[in-house]
Short mmCIF file of C-alpha atoms in Angstrom, two decimals:
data_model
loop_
_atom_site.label_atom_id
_atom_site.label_comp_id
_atom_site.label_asym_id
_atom_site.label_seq_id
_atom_site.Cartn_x
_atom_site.Cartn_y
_atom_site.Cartn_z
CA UNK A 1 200.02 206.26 80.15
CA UNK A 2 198.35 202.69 80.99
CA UNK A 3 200.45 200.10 82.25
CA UNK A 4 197.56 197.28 82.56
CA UNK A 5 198.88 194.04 81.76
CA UNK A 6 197.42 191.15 81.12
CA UNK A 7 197.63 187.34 81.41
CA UNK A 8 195.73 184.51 79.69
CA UNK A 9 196.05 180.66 80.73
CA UNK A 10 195.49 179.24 77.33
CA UNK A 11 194.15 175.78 78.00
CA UNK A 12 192.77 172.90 76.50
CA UNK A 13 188.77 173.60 77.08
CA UNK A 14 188.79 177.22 78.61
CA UNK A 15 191.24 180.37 78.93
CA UNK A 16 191.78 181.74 82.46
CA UNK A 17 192.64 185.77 82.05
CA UNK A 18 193.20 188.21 84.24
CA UNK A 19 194.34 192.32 83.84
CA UNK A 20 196.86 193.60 86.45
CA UNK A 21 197.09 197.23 87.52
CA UNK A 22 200.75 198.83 87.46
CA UNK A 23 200.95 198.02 91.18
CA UNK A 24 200.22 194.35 90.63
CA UNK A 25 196.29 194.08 92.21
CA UNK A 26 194.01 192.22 90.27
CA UNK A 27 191.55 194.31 88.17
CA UNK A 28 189.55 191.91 86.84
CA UNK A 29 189.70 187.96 86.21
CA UNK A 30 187.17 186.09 83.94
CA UNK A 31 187.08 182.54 81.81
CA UNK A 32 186.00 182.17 78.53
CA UNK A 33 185.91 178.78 76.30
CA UNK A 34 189.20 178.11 73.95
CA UNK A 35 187.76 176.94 70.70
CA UNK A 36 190.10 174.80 68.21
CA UNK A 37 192.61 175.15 65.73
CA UNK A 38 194.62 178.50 64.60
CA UNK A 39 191.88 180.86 63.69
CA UNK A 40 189.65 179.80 66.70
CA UNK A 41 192.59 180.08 69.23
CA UNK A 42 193.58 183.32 68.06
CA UNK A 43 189.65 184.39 68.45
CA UNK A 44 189.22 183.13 71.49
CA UNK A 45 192.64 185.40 72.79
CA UNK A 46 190.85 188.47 71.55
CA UNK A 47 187.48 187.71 72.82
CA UNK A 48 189.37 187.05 76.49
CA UNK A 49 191.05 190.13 76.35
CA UNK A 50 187.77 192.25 75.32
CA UNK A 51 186.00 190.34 78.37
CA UNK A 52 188.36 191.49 80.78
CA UNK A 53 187.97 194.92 79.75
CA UNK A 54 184.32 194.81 80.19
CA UNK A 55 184.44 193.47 83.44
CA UNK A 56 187.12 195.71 84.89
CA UNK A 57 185.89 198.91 83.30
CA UNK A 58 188.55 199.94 80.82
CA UNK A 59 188.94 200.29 77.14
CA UNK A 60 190.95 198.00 75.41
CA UNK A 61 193.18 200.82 74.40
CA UNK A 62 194.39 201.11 78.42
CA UNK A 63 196.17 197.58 77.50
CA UNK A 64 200.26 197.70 77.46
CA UNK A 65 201.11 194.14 77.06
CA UNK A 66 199.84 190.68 76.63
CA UNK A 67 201.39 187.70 78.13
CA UNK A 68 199.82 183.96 77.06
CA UNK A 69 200.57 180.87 78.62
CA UNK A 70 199.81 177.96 76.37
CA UNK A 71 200.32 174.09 76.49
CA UNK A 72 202.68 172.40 74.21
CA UNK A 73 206.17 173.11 72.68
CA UNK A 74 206.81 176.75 72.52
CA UNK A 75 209.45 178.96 70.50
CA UNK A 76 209.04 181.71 73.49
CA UNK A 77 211.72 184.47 71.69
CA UNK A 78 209.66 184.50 68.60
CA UNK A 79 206.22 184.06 70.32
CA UNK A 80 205.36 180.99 68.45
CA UNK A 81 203.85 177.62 69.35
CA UNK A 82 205.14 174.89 67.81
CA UNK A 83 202.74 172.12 68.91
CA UNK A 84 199.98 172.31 71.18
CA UNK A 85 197.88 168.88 70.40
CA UNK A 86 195.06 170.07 72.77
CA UNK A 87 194.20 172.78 71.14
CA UNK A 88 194.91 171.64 67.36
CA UNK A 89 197.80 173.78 66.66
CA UNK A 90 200.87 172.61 64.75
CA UNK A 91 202.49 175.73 64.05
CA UNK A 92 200.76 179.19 64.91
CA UNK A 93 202.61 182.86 65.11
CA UNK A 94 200.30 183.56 68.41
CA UNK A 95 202.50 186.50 69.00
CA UNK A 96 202.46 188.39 65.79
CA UNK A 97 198.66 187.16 65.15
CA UNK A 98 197.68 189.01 68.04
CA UNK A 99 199.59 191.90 67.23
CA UNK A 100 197.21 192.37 63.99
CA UNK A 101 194.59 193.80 66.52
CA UNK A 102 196.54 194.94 69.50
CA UNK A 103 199.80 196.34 68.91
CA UNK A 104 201.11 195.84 71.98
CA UNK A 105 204.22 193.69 73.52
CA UNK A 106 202.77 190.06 73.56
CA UNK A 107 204.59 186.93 75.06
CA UNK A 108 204.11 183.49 74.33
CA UNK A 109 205.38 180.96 77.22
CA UNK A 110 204.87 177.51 77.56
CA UNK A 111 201.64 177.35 80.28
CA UNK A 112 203.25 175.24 82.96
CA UNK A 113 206.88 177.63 83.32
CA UNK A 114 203.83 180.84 82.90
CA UNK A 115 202.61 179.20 85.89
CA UNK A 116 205.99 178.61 88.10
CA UNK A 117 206.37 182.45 87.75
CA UNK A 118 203.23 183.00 88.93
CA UNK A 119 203.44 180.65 92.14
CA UNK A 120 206.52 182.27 92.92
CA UNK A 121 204.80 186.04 93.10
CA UNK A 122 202.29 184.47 94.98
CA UNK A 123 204.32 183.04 97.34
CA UNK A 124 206.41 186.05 97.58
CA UNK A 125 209.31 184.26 97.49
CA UNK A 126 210.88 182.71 93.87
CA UNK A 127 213.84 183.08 95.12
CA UNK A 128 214.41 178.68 94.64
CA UNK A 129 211.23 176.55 93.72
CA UNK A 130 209.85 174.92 91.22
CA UNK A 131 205.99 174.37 90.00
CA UNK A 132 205.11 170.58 89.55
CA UNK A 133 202.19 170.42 87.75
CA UNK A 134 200.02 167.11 88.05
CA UNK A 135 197.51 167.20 85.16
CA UNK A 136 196.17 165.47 82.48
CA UNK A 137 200.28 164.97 81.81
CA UNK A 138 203.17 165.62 84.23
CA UNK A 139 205.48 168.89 83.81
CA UNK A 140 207.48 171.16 86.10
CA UNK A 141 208.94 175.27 85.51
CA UNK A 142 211.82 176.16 87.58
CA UNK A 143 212.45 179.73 88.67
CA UNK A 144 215.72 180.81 90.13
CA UNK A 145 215.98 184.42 91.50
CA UNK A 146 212.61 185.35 89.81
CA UNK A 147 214.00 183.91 86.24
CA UNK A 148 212.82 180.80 84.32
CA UNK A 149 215.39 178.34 83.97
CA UNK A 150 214.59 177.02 81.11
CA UNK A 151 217.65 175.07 80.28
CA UNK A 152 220.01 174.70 77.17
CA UNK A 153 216.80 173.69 75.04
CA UNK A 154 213.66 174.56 77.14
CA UNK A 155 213.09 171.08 78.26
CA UNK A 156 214.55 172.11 82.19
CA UNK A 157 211.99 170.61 84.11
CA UNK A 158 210.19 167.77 81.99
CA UNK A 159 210.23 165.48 84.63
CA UNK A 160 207.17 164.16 83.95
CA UNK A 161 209.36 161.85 81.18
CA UNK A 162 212.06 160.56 83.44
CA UNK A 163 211.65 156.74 83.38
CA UNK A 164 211.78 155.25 87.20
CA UNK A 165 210.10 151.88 85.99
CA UNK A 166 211.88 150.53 82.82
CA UNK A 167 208.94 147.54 83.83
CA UNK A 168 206.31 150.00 83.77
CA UNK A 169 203.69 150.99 81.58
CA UNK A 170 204.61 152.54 78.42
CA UNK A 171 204.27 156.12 78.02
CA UNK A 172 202.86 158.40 75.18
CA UNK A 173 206.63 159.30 74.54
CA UNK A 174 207.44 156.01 74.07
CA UNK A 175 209.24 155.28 76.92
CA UNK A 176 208.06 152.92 79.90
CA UNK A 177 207.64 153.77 83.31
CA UNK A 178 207.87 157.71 83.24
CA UNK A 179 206.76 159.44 86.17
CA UNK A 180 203.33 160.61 84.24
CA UNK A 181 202.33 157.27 83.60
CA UNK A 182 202.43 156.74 87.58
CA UNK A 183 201.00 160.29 88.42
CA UNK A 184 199.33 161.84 85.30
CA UNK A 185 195.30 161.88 85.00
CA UNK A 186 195.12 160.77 81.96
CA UNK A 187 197.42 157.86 82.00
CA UNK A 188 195.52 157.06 85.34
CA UNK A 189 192.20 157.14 84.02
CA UNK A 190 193.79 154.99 81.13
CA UNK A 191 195.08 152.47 83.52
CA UNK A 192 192.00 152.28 85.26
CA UNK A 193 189.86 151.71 82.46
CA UNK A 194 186.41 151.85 84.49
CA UNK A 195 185.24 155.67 83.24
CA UNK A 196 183.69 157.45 84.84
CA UNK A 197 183.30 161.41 85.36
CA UNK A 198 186.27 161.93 87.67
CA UNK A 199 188.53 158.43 87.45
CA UNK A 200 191.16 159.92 89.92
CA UNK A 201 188.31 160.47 92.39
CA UNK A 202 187.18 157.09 91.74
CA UNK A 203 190.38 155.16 92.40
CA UNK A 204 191.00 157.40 95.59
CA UNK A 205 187.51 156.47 96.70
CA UNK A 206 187.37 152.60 96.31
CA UNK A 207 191.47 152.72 97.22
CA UNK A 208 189.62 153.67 101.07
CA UNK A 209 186.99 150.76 100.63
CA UNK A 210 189.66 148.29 99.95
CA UNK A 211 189.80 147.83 96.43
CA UNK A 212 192.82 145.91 95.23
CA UNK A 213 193.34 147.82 92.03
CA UNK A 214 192.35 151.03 93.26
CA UNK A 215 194.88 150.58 95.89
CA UNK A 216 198.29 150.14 93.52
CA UNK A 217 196.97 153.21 91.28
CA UNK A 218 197.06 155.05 94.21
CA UNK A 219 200.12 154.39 95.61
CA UNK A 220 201.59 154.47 92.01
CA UNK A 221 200.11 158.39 92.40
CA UNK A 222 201.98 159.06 95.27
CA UNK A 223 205.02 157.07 94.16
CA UNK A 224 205.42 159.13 90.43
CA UNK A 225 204.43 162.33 92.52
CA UNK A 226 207.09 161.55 95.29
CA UNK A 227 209.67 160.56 92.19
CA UNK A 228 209.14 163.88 90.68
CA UNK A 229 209.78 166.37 93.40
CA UNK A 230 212.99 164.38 94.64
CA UNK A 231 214.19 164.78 91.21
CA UNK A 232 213.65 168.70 91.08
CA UNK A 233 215.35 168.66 94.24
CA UNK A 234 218.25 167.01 93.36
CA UNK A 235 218.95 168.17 89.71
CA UNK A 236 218.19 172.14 90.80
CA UNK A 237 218.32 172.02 94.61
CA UNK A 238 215.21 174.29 94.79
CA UNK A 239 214.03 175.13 98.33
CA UNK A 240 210.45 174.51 97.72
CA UNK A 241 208.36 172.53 95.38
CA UNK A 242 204.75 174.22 94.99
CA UNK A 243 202.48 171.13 93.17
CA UNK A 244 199.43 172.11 91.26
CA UNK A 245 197.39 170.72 88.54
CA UNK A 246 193.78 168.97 88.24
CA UNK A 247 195.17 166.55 89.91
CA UNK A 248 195.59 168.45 93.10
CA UNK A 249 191.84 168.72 92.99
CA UNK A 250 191.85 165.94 95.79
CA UNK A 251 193.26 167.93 98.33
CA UNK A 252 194.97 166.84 101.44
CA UNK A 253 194.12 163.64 100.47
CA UNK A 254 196.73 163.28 97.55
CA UNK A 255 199.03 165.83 99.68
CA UNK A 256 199.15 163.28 103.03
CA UNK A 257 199.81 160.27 100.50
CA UNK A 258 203.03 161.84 99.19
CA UNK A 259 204.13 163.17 102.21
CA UNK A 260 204.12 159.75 103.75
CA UNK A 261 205.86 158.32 100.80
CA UNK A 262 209.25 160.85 100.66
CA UNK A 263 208.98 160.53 104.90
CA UNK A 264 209.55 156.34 104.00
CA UNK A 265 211.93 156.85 101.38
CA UNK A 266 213.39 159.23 103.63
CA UNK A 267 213.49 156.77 106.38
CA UNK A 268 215.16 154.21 103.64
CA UNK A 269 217.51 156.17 102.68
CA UNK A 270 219.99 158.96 104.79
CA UNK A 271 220.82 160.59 101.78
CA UNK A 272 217.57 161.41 101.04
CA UNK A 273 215.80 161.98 104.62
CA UNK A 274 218.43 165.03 104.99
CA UNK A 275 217.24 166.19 102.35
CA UNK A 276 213.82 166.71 104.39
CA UNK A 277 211.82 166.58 101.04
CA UNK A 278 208.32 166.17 103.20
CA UNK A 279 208.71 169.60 104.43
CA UNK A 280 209.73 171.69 101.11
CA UNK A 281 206.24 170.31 99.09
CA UNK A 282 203.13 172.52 99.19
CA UNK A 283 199.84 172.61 97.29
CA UNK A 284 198.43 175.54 95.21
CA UNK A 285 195.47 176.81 96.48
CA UNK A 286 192.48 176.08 94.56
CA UNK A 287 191.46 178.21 92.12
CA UNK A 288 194.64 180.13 92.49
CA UNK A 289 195.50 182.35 89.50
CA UNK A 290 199.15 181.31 88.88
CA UNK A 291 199.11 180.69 85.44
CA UNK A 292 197.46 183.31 84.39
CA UNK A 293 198.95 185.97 86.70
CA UNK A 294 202.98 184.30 85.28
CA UNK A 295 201.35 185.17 82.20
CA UNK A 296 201.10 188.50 82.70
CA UNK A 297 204.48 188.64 84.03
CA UNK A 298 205.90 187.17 81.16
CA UNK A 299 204.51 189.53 79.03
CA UNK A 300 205.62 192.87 81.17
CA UNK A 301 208.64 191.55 80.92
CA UNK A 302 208.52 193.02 77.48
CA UNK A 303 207.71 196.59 78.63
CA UNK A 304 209.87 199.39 78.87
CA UNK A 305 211.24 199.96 82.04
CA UNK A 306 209.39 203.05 83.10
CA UNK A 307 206.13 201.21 82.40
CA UNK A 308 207.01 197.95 84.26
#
């Protein structure tokens, strides 16, 4: 009886899928583009999952359970997303409408918690961490003892909306000074104004030539970044916080700037410098599969036990 599972990272231009033997190695990884809308999404999840039975050698049949991570709000019990802007879904039954060709368990789980599971098997340890995802927008997934704590309403973790500025800039949720309007890409690249193929590169770049400008986006960066992991810390008490994202795409550079900025507000404040919040951040290695691989988790969560 098959017990391949597999994961798709459902995102905004491509989807990132992978199929996992029963003892957890990697059969085969691929990425496909995402298309737009209901029918297209739902197209492209079929095409991904006939790709990664081409390239790992195995009949579509051999699948026992689909897990999807997908951006947006997501109704994870009934496998439903409720809005995913990105992708130009209001209301889709991604579940069930997979189902229709592949009757299988399927999960649906909001992409950035898909991807805190998926740290934590990497690591080996999601025992106490959370994911902090710096993309285009600002999210965390918290997983205690291997479980996503999701919270009373599924919002455990938005901490990309928790307003440290109430001077700042106004943010797409209509609050000012959240922590993605210091550390997101795209309300970055919307402060800066100045285009550009990679604006976060940019302002990182001309920060180190002296630019005036460049220089308070930057620090803003590591300010929203360093705002975000103290509050994981402090509202779940996680041992480590593992950051990924596109914005993480500037390496050591963006790592060393928040590093030095929880060591000063460390060295401001007692409270926090026991806390020692320098030494429980990490980055996710590039092109790690996280997302993906929490995907398939989430959905072989769904098996029966003698198939997990």
């Amino acid at each position: 009886m098959s017990r391949i599972r597999v994961g798709l990272d459902v995102g905004g231009t491509k989807i990132d899928a992978l199929a996992l033997a029963a003892d957890g190695a990697i059969l085969a990884r691929t990425r496909i583009p995402t298309g737009w809308g209901d029918h297209a999404v739902v197209s492209a999840v079929h095409d991904a999952i006939e790709a990664l039975a081409g390239e790992g050698g195995f009949p579509v049949a051999e699948v026992a359970s689909v897990g999807i991570g997908i951006p947006g709000l997501i109704d994870a019990d009934a496998g439903r997303v409720l809005h995913a802007v990105n992708l130009g879904v209001t209301q889709l039954d991604l579940a069930d409408a997979v189902r229709v060709r592949l009757p299988v368990p399927v999960s649906v789980e909001n992409d950035v918690k898909a991807a805190a599971l998926g740290a934590g098997s990497l690591r080996g340890d999601a025992h106490s961490m959370a994911y902090l995802n710096l993309g285009t927008g600002v999210a965390a997934g918290i997983v205690i003892d291997g479980v996503l704590w999701r919270g009373a309403h599924g919002t455990a973790g938005e901490v990309g909306h928790l307003s440290v500025d109430p001077r700042g800039r106004v943010c797409g949720c209509g609050q000012r000074g959240c922590i993605e309007t210091f550390c997101g890409g795209g309300a970055v690249s919307k402060a800066w104004g100045r285009g550009g193929e990679l604006p976060l590169r940019d302002v990182f770049d001309l920060a180190e030539r002296g630019d005036a400008f460049a220089l308070e986006l930057r620090e803003g960066v590591a300010f929203g970044a360093a705002s975000a992991v103290r509050s994981l810390v402090l509202s779940a008490d996680v041992e480590t916080v593992v950051i990924g994202g596109g914005v993480t795409a500037l390496g050591d550079r963006l790592l060393d700037d928040i590093v030095r900025r929880l060591r000063q507000e460390g060295a401001e404040s007692p409270f926090i410098g026991s806390l020692h919040l320098d030494e429980r951040i990490e980055l996710l290695p590039a092109g790690s599969p996280a997302a993906a691989l929490g995907a398939a988790l989430v959905g072989a969560a769904r098996l029966p036990a003698e198939l997990v």
